[in-house]
Amino acid sequence: MPLTSEQLAKAKSLGFSDKQIAHLIGTTEDAVRAERKRIGLVPSYRLVDTCAAEFEAYTPYDYSTYDRGDDEVKGNTAKKVMILGGGPNRIGQGIEFDYCCVHAAFALKEDGFETIMVNSNPETVSTDYDTSDKLFFEPLTLEDVLHIYEREQCWGAIAQFGGQTPLNLALGLQKNGVNIIGTSPQSIEVAEDRKLFSAMLDKLKIPQPPNGLATNEAEALVASKRLGYPVLVRPSFVLGGRAMQIVYSDAELSHYMRFAVEAGPDRPVLVDKFLEDATEVDVDCITDVGRFENPADGTIVIGGMLEHIEFAGVHSGDAAMVLPPHTLSPSVINTIRTYTHSMARELKVIGLMNVQYAVKGETVYVLEVNPRASRTVPFVSKAIGKPLAKLAAKVMAGKTLKELGFTEEIWTKYWAVKESVFPFNKFHGQDILLSPEMRSTGEVMGLDADLGVAYAKSQMAANSPLPLKGKVFMSVSDAHKEHVAEVGKQFTDLGFELVATNGTATVLEQAGLKVQRIYKLAEGRPNAIDLLKNKEIQLVINTPAGQSPRADEIKIRTTAVYTGTPIMTTLSGARAAALGIAALQKSGYAVRTVQEYH
């Protein structure tokens, strides 16, 4: 070790991590950790008194330090479970995972465990003073988590509820003696590693979109040539779909490989054939099959199937969704159920599992499997009236679903619609088009016995209430022109007037619809922006013209956001809006609590 004991102690007191020190002196993180332990250099823990000494703080906030001083954290002999949080909130790692961590803490307390929360974000419920028995404000790194696990002499640790951040630590923690309860890190690796995942699907005879791996630009071009454009490209082990993109040409792919990602043997880029006009479906299930020697003895319960309103290609965190599915055939639903059960048994899942499917015709393709809590778990739990995260925590700690009395799938007799909330009005000039990369900052739920009313409620909650009368501006790409007349007729039947630029107007008029023609932005006035600013347009339907949106489109979409005008960027979204408006015009809506639905 090139550093003396004094130098190592000084580096740690200055805040250098083992990983940083290893990088600077040309060794490994494991070697630095071993040397620290050999010389007895470990952190002590201090506490922040959450009650400012007015009265006893039952859950003070603990933090580590290498400065000299007494360790202020009290030890005990309770059976402890460590819950790894999601870390700092940012787009892609949202509050949904914090919900799961909080429910895990509550559930394990009920079963007699002492709960230890590790999270570095003060703006979450998991870090509230009354959520867990002990709270450590520490970064979610291998080094810091191991310190706490060893210091507290925990029985087990949960990495399944904090999203991708703690999941990426699972294998390293297990190698260092941590008892990861729930699905094994080896099964997580099978689901995350594209080669192992493909081999598993081949074994189970489950279709997946044709795909390939690339570690450099040349390999990516070869893969895309074999698959045919468009392709979906993404790095491995990403958070919130970061740097995922649908690519339509060699030039776009070359630009992506050079500037968007760092590819290499350890960081392959996944290249998937993109299934255009496919319907995406999210499935959340809970299972205890990994507890049994014979997985067939375990129980698998699908918590919810969520059908996306937008076509495949929009990140599940951004897509509007309907539970239960509203357009899928019974045979497709049964296929999804069969595939979900097969993969849960093969991966020996204990706790939660999320699967994303793409349905094209009657063929069901698996896009990805996450053997962990997903961002849809809170929504599904509220929609069906069962706390999936709580149940999963109890399963991970040793109980079976039969013991917990949850063995039957719940198919609701009402509709639950999830809509996402976006921060576009705070980012001037930013295009609002959705993509495989997540951009939403929250979500809302609409519940009703009528699907149209449920969708309309979700739009009201997302601050984009649907209009009941007025003018609809329609401007769609050439690819969508064959379907635009059908959508236009839906709105004229509802009493709306249609407004369009020449290309879309011609198609609508050929279908016998009356249209007010307006100029394109470069042609003159009045144009769409004038009408939006004058509040003469009550709804915008604008689908993008190809992968690189025209400047006019972006101006129209951003103006719609700033003027508070509802806007649909897909025809499927426009159809849902028409359905919602029709339901509101017919019967209005009533308000009921979630508890009444259950």
Coordinates of N, CA and C in Angstrom, one line a residue, residues 133-298:
D133 N -36.7 2.7 12.6 CA -36.2 2.7 13.9 C -34.8 3.4 14.0
K134 N -34.1 3.3 12.9 CA -32.8 4.0 12.8 C -32.6 4.6 11.4
L135 N -32.1 5.7 11.3 CA -31.9 6.4 10.0 C -30.4 6.8 9.8
F136 N -29.8 6.4 8.7 CA -28.4 6.8 8.4 C -28.4 7.6 7.2
F137 N -28.0 8.9 7.3 CA -27.8 9.7 6.1 C -26.5 9.5 5.5
E138 N -26.4 8.5 4.6 CA -25.2 8.2 4.0 C -25.4 8.0 2.5
P139 N -24.3 8.2 1.7 CA -24.4 7.9 0.2 C -24.7 6.4 0.0
L140 N -25.4 6.1 -1.1 CA -25.6 4.6 -1.4 C -24.5 4.1 -2.2
T141 N -23.4 3.9 -1.5 CA -22.2 3.3 -2.1 C -21.9 2.0 -1.4
L142 N -21.1 1.1 -2.0 CA -20.7 -0.2 -1.4 C -20.0 0.1 -0.1
E143 N -19.1 1.0 0.0 CA -18.3 1.3 1.2 C -19.2 1.7 2.3
D144 N -20.1 2.7 2.1 CA -20.9 3.2 3.2 C -21.9 2.3 3.7
V145 N -22.5 1.5 2.8 CA -23.5 0.5 3.2 C -22.9 -0.6 4.0
L146 N -21.7 -1.0 3.5 CA -21.0 -2.1 4.3 C -20.7 -1.7 5.7
H147 N -20.2 -0.4 5.9 CA -19.9 0.1 7.2 C -21.1 0.0 8.1
I148 N -22.3 0.4 7.6 CA -23.5 0.4 8.5 C -23.9 -1.0 8.8
Y149 N -23.9 -1.8 7.8 CA -24.3 -3.2 7.9 C -23.5 -3.9 9.0
E150 N -22.2 -3.7 8.9 CA -21.3 -4.4 9.9 C -21.4 -3.7 11.3
R151 N -21.5 -2.4 11.3 CA -21.7 -1.7 12.6 C -22.9 -2.1 13.3
E152 N -24.0 -2.3 12.6 CA -25.3 -2.6 13.2 C -25.5 -4.1 13.4
Q153 N -24.6 -4.9 12.8 CA -24.8 -6.3 12.8 C -26.2 -6.8 12.3
C154 N -26.5 -6.3 11.1 CA -27.8 -6.6 10.5 C -28.0 -8.0 10.2
W155 N -29.2 -8.5 10.2 CA -29.6 -9.9 9.8 C -29.7 -9.9 8.3
G156 N -30.2 -8.9 7.7 CA -30.4 -8.9 6.2 C -30.5 -7.5 5.7
A157 N -30.5 -7.4 4.4 CA -30.6 -6.1 3.7 C -31.5 -6.2 2.5
I158 N -32.3 -5.1 2.3 CA -33.3 -5.1 1.1 C -32.8 -4.1 0.1
A159 N -32.5 -4.6 -1.1 CA -32.0 -3.8 -2.2 C -33.1 -3.7 -3.3
Q160 N -34.3 -4.2 -3.1 CA -35.3 -4.4 -4.1 C -36.2 -3.2 -4.2
F161 N -36.2 -2.3 -3.2 CA -37.2 -1.3 -3.2 C -36.8 0.1 -3.6
G162 N -35.5 0.3 -3.7 CA -35.0 1.7 -4.0 C -34.7 2.0 -5.4
G163 N -35.2 1.1 -6.4 CA -34.9 1.4 -7.8 C -33.6 0.9 -8.2
Q164 N -33.0 1.4 -9.3 CA -31.8 0.9 -9.9 C -30.6 1.1 -9.0
T165 N -30.5 2.2 -8.3 CA -29.3 2.6 -7.5 C -28.9 1.5 -6.5
P166 N -29.8 1.0 -5.6 CA -29.3 0.0 -4.7 C -29.2 -1.4 -5.4
L167 N -30.0 -1.6 -6.5 CA -30.0 -2.8 -7.2 C -28.6 -3.1 -7.8
N168 N -28.0 -2.0 -8.2 CA -26.6 -2.1 -8.8 C -25.6 -2.5 -7.7
L169 N -25.9 -2.3 -6.4 CA -25.0 -2.6 -5.3 C -25.1 -4.1 -4.9
A170 N -26.2 -4.7 -5.3 CA -26.6 -6.0 -4.6 C -25.5 -7.1 -4.7
L171 N -24.9 -7.2 -5.9 CA -23.9 -8.3 -6.1 C -22.6 -8.0 -5.3
G172 N -22.2 -6.7 -5.3 CA -21.0 -6.4 -4.5 C -21.2 -6.5 -3.0
L173 N -22.4 -6.2 -2.5 CA -22.8 -6.4 -1.1 C -22.7 -7.9 -0.7
Q174 N -23.4 -8.7 -1.6 CA -23.4 -10.1 -1.3 C -22.0 -10.7 -1.2
K175 N -21.1 -10.3 -2.1 CA -19.7 -10.8 -2.1 C -19.0 -10.4 -0.9
N176 N -19.5 -9.4 -0.2 CA -18.8 -8.9 1.1 C -19.6 -9.4 2.3
G177 N -20.4 -10.4 2.1 CA -21.0 -11.1 3.3 C -22.4 -10.5 3.7
V178 N -23.0 -9.6 2.9 CA -24.3 -9.1 3.2 C -25.4 -10.1 2.8
N179 N -26.3 -10.4 3.7 CA -27.4 -11.2 3.4 C -28.5 -10.4 2.7
I180 N -28.5 -10.5 1.3 CA -29.5 -9.8 0.5 C -30.8 -10.6 0.6
I181 N -31.8 -10.1 1.3 CA -33.0 -10.9 1.4 C -33.9 -10.6 0.2
G182 N -34.7 -11.6 -0.2 CA -35.5 -11.5 -1.4 C -34.9 -12.1 -2.6
T183 N -35.2 -11.7 -3.8 CA -34.6 -12.3 -5.0 C -33.1 -12.2 -4.9
S184 N -32.4 -13.3 -5.3 CA -30.9 -13.3 -5.2 C -30.3 -12.4 -6.2
P185 N -29.1 -11.8 -5.8 CA -28.4 -11.0 -6.8 C -28.0 -11.7 -8.1
Q186 N -27.9 -13.0 -8.0 CA -27.6 -13.8 -9.3 C -28.8 -13.7 -10.2
S187 N -30.0 -13.8 -9.7 CA -31.2 -13.7 -10.5 C -31.4 -12.3 -11.1
I188 N -31.0 -11.3 -10.2 CA -31.0 -9.9 -10.7 C -30.1 -9.7 -11.9
E189 N -28.9 -10.4 -11.8 CA -27.9 -10.3 -12.8 C -28.4 -10.9 -14.1
V190 N -29.2 -12.0 -14.0 CA -29.7 -12.6 -15.2 C -30.7 -11.7 -15.9
A191 N -31.5 -11.0 -15.1 CA -32.5 -10.0 -15.7 C -31.8 -8.8 -16.3
E192 N -30.7 -8.4 -15.7 CA -30.0 -7.1 -16.1 C -29.0 -7.3 -17.3
D193 N -28.4 -8.5 -17.3 CA -27.4 -8.8 -18.3 C -28.1 -9.3 -19.6
R194 N -27.9 -8.6 -20.7 CA -28.7 -8.8 -21.9 C -28.4 -10.2 -22.5
K195 N -27.2 -10.7 -22.4 CA -26.9 -12.1 -22.9 C -27.6 -13.1 -22.1
L196 N -27.5 -13.0 -20.8 CA -28.1 -14.0 -19.9 C -29.6 -14.0 -20.0
F197 N -30.2 -12.7 -20.2 CA -31.6 -12.5 -20.3 C -32.1 -13.2 -21.6
S198 N -31.4 -13.0 -22.7 CA -31.8 -13.5 -23.9 C -31.8 -15.1 -23.9
A199 N -30.8 -15.6 -23.2 CA -30.7 -17.1 -23.1 C -31.8 -17.6 -22.3
M200 N -32.2 -16.9 -21.2 CA -33.4 -17.3 -20.4 C -34.7 -17.3 -21.3
L201 N -34.9 -16.3 -22.0 CA -36.1 -16.2 -22.8 C -36.1 -17.3 -23.9
D202 N -35.0 -17.6 -24.5 CA -34.9 -18.7 -25.5 C -35.2 -20.0 -24.9
K203 N -34.7 -20.2 -23.6 CA -35.0 -21.5 -22.9 C -36.5 -21.6 -22.7
L204 N -37.2 -20.5 -22.3 CA -38.6 -20.5 -22.0 C -39.5 -20.4 -23.2
K205 N -38.9 -20.2 -24.4 CA -39.6 -20.0 -25.7 C -40.5 -18.8 -25.6
I206 N -40.0 -17.7 -25.1 CA -40.8 -16.5 -25.0 C -40.2 -15.5 -26.0
P207 N -41.0 -14.9 -26.9 CA -40.4 -14.0 -27.9 C -39.9 -12.7 -27.3
Q208 N -38.9 -12.2 -27.9 CA -38.4 -10.8 -27.6 C -38.1 -10.1 -28.9
P209 N -38.1 -8.8 -29.0 CA -37.8 -8.1 -30.2 C -36.3 -8.5 -30.7
P210 N -36.1 -8.7 -32.0 CA -34.7 -9.0 -32.4 C -33.8 -8.0 -31.9
N211 N -32.6 -8.4 -31.4 CA -31.7 -7.4 -30.7 C -30.3 -7.8 -31.0
G212 N -29.4 -6.9 -30.5 CA -28.0 -7.2 -30.6 C -27.2 -6.3 -29.6
L213 N -25.9 -6.6 -29.4 CA -25.1 -5.8 -28.5 C -24.0 -5.2 -29.2
A214 N -23.6 -4.0 -28.8 CA -22.5 -3.3 -29.5 C -21.6 -2.6 -28.4
T215 N -20.3 -2.8 -28.6 CA -19.3 -2.2 -27.7 C -18.6 -1.0 -28.4
N216 N -18.9 -0.8 -29.7 CA -18.4 0.4 -30.4 C -19.3 0.7 -31.6
E217 N -19.0 1.8 -32.3 CA -19.8 2.3 -33.4 C -20.0 1.3 -34.5
A218 N -18.9 0.6 -34.9 CA -18.9 -0.3 -36.0 C -19.9 -1.5 -35.7
E219 N -19.8 -2.0 -34.5 CA -20.7 -3.1 -34.1 C -22.1 -2.7 -34.1
A220 N -22.4 -1.4 -33.6 CA -23.7 -0.9 -33.6 C -24.3 -0.8 -35.0
L221 N -23.5 -0.3 -36.0 CA -24.0 -0.2 -37.4 C -24.2 -1.6 -38.0
V222 N -23.4 -2.6 -37.6 CA -23.7 -4.0 -38.1 C -25.0 -4.5 -37.5
A223 N -25.2 -4.3 -36.2 CA -26.4 -4.8 -35.6 C -27.6 -4.1 -36.2
S224 N -27.6 -2.8 -36.4 CA -28.8 -2.1 -36.9 C -29.0 -2.5 -38.4
K225 N -28.0 -2.8 -39.1 CA -28.2 -3.3 -40.5 C -28.9 -4.7 -40.5
R226 N -28.5 -5.5 -39.6 CA -29.2 -6.8 -39.5 C -30.6 -6.7 -39.0
L227 N -30.9 -5.8 -38.1 CA -32.2 -5.7 -37.5 C -33.1 -4.8 -38.4
G228 N -32.6 -3.8 -39.1 CA -33.4 -2.9 -39.9 C -33.9 -1.8 -39.0
Y229 N -33.9 -0.5 -39.6 CA -34.4 0.6 -38.8 C -35.9 0.6 -38.8
P230 N -36.5 1.2 -37.7 CA -35.9 1.9 -36.6 C -35.4 0.9 -35.5
V231 N -34.4 1.4 -34.8 CA -33.9 0.5 -33.7 C -33.9 1.4 -32.4
L232 N -34.1 0.7 -31.3 CA -34.0 1.4 -30.0 C -32.6 1.1 -29.4
V233 N -31.9 2.2 -29.1 CA -30.5 2.0 -28.5 C -30.5 2.5 -27.1
R234 N -29.8 1.8 -26.2 CA -29.7 2.2 -24.8 C -28.5 1.6 -24.2
P235 N -27.9 2.3 -23.2 CA -26.8 1.8 -22.4 C -27.3 0.7 -21.5
S236 N -26.4 -0.1 -20.9 CA -26.8 -1.1 -19.9 C -26.9 -0.4 -18.5
F237 N -27.7 -1.0 -17.7 CA -27.9 -0.6 -16.3 C -28.2 0.9 -16.2
V238 N -29.2 1.3 -16.8 CA -29.5 2.8 -16.8 C -30.7 3.1 -15.9
L239 N -30.7 4.4 -15.5 CA -31.8 4.8 -14.6 C -32.7 5.7 -15.4
G240 N -34.0 5.4 -15.3 CA -35.0 6.3 -15.9 C -34.9 6.4 -17.4
G241 N -34.3 5.3 -18.1 CA -34.2 5.4 -19.5 C -33.2 6.4 -20.0
R242 N -32.3 6.8 -19.2 CA -31.3 7.8 -19.6 C -30.5 7.4 -20.8
A243 N -30.4 8.3 -21.8 CA -29.7 8.1 -23.0 C -30.3 7.0 -23.9
M244 N -31.6 6.7 -23.7 CA -32.3 5.8 -24.6 C -32.8 6.6 -25.8
Q245 N -32.8 6.0 -27.0 CA -33.2 6.8 -28.1 C -33.7 5.8 -29.2
I246 N -34.7 6.3 -30.0 CA -35.1 5.5 -31.2 C -34.4 6.1 -32.3
V247 N -33.7 5.3 -33.1 CA -32.8 5.8 -34.2 C -33.3 5.3 -35.5
Y248 N -33.3 6.2 -36.5 CA -33.9 5.9 -37.8 C -32.9 5.8 -39.0
S249 N -31.6 6.1 -38.7 CA -30.6 6.0 -39.8 C -29.2 5.8 -39.3
D250 N -28.3 5.4 -40.2 CA -26.9 5.2 -39.9 C -26.3 6.5 -39.3
A251 N -26.7 7.7 -39.9 CA -26.1 8.9 -39.4 C -26.5 9.2 -37.9
E252 N -27.8 9.0 -37.6 CA -28.2 9.2 -36.2 C -27.5 8.2 -35.3
L253 N -27.4 7.0 -35.7 CA -26.7 5.9 -34.9 C -25.3 6.3 -34.6
S254 N -24.6 6.7 -35.7 CA -23.1 7.1 -35.5 C -23.0 8.3 -34.5
H255 N -23.9 9.3 -34.6 CA -23.9 10.4 -33.7 C -24.1 10.0 -32.3
Y256 N -25.1 9.0 -32.1 CA -25.4 8.5 -30.8 C -24.2 7.8 -30.2
M257 N -23.6 6.9 -30.9 CA -22.5 6.2 -30.4 C -21.3 7.1 -30.1
R258 N -21.1 8.2 -30.8 CA -20.0 9.0 -30.6 C -20.2 10.0 -29.4
F259 N -21.4 10.5 -29.3 CA -21.6 11.6 -28.4 C -22.5 11.3 -27.2
A260 N -23.4 10.3 -27.3 CA -24.4 10.1 -26.3 C -24.0 9.2 -25.2
V261 N -23.2 8.2 -25.6 CA -22.8 7.1 -24.6 C -21.3 6.9 -24.6
E262 N -20.8 6.3 -23.6 CA -19.5 5.7 -23.5 C -19.6 4.2 -23.6
A263 N -19.3 3.6 -24.8 CA -19.5 2.2 -25.0 C -18.1 1.5 -24.8
G264 N -18.2 0.3 -24.3 CA -17.0 -0.5 -24.2 C -17.3 -1.9 -23.8
P265 N -16.4 -2.8 -23.6 CA -16.7 -4.2 -23.3 C -17.5 -4.3 -22.0
D266 N -17.2 -3.4 -21.0 CA -17.9 -3.5 -19.8 C -19.2 -2.7 -19.8
R267 N -19.4 -1.9 -20.9 CA -20.6 -1.1 -21.0 C -21.2 -1.2 -22.4
P268 N -21.7 -2.4 -22.7 CA -22.3 -2.6 -24.1 C -23.5 -1.8 -24.3
V269 N -23.8 -1.3 -25.5 CA -25.0 -0.6 -25.8 C -26.0 -1.7 -26.4
L270 N -27.2 -1.7 -25.9 CA -28.2 -2.6 -26.4 C -28.9 -2.0 -27.6
V271 N -29.0 -2.8 -28.7 CA -29.6 -2.4 -29.9 C -30.8 -3.3 -30.1
D272 N -32.0 -2.8 -30.0 CA -33.3 -3.6 -30.2 C -34.0 -3.1 -31.4
K273 N -34.6 -4.1 -32.1 CA -35.6 -3.7 -33.2 C -36.7 -3.0 -32.5
F274 N -37.1 -1.8 -33.0 CA -38.2 -1.0 -32.4 C -39.5 -1.4 -33.1
L275 N -40.4 -1.9 -32.3 CA -41.7 -2.3 -32.8 C -42.7 -1.1 -32.9
E276 N -42.8 -0.6 -34.1 CA -43.7 0.6 -34.3 C -45.1 0.2 -34.2
D277 N -45.9 1.1 -33.6 CA -47.3 0.9 -33.5 C -47.7 -0.3 -32.6
A278 N -46.8 -0.7 -31.7 CA -47.1 -1.8 -30.8 C -47.7 -1.2 -29.5
T279 N -48.5 -2.0 -28.8 CA -49.0 -1.5 -27.5 C -48.1 -2.0 -26.4
E280 N -47.7 -1.1 -25.5 CA -46.9 -1.6 -24.4 C -47.7 -1.9 -23.2
V281 N -47.3 -2.9 -22.4 CA -48.0 -3.3 -21.2 C -47.0 -3.5 -20.1
D282 N -47.3 -2.9 -18.9 CA -46.5 -3.1 -17.7 C -47.2 -4.0 -16.8
V283 N -46.5 -5.0 -16.3 CA -47.1 -6.0 -15.3 C -46.3 -5.9 -14.0
D284 N -47.0 -5.8 -12.9 CA -46.4 -5.9 -11.6 C -46.9 -7.2 -10.9
C285 N -46.0 -8.0 -10.5 CA -46.4 -9.2 -9.8 C -45.7 -9.4 -8.5
I286 N -46.2 -10.2 -7.6 CA -45.6 -10.5 -6.3 C -45.6 -12.0 -6.2
T287 N -44.5 -12.6 -5.7 CA -44.3 -14.0 -5.7 C -43.4 -14.5 -4.5
D288 N -43.6 -15.7 -4.1 CA -42.7 -16.3 -3.1 C -42.0 -17.6 -3.6
V289 N -42.0 -17.8 -4.9 CA -41.5 -19.1 -5.5 C -40.1 -19.3 -5.1
G290 N -39.3 -18.3 -5.0 CA -37.9 -18.5 -4.6 C -37.6 -19.1 -3.2
R291 N -38.7 -19.1 -2.4 CA -38.6 -19.7 -1.1 C -38.6 -21.2 -1.1
F292 N -39.1 -21.8 -2.2 CA -39.3 -23.2 -2.2 C -38.3 -23.9 -3.1
E293 N -37.9 -25.2 -2.7 CA -37.0 -25.9 -3.5 C -37.6 -26.2 -4.8
N294 N -38.9 -26.5 -4.9 CA -39.6 -26.7 -6.2 C -40.4 -25.4 -6.4
P295 N -39.9 -24.5 -7.4 CA -40.7 -23.3 -7.6 C -42.2 -23.4 -7.9
A296 N -42.5 -24.6 -8.4 CA -43.9 -24.9 -8.7 C -44.8 -24.9 -7.4
D297 N -44.2 -25.0 -6.2 CA -44.9 -25.0 -5.0 C -45.3 -23.6 -4.5
G298 N -44.6 -22.6 -5.1 CA -44.8 -21.2 -4.6 C -46.1 -20.6 -5.3

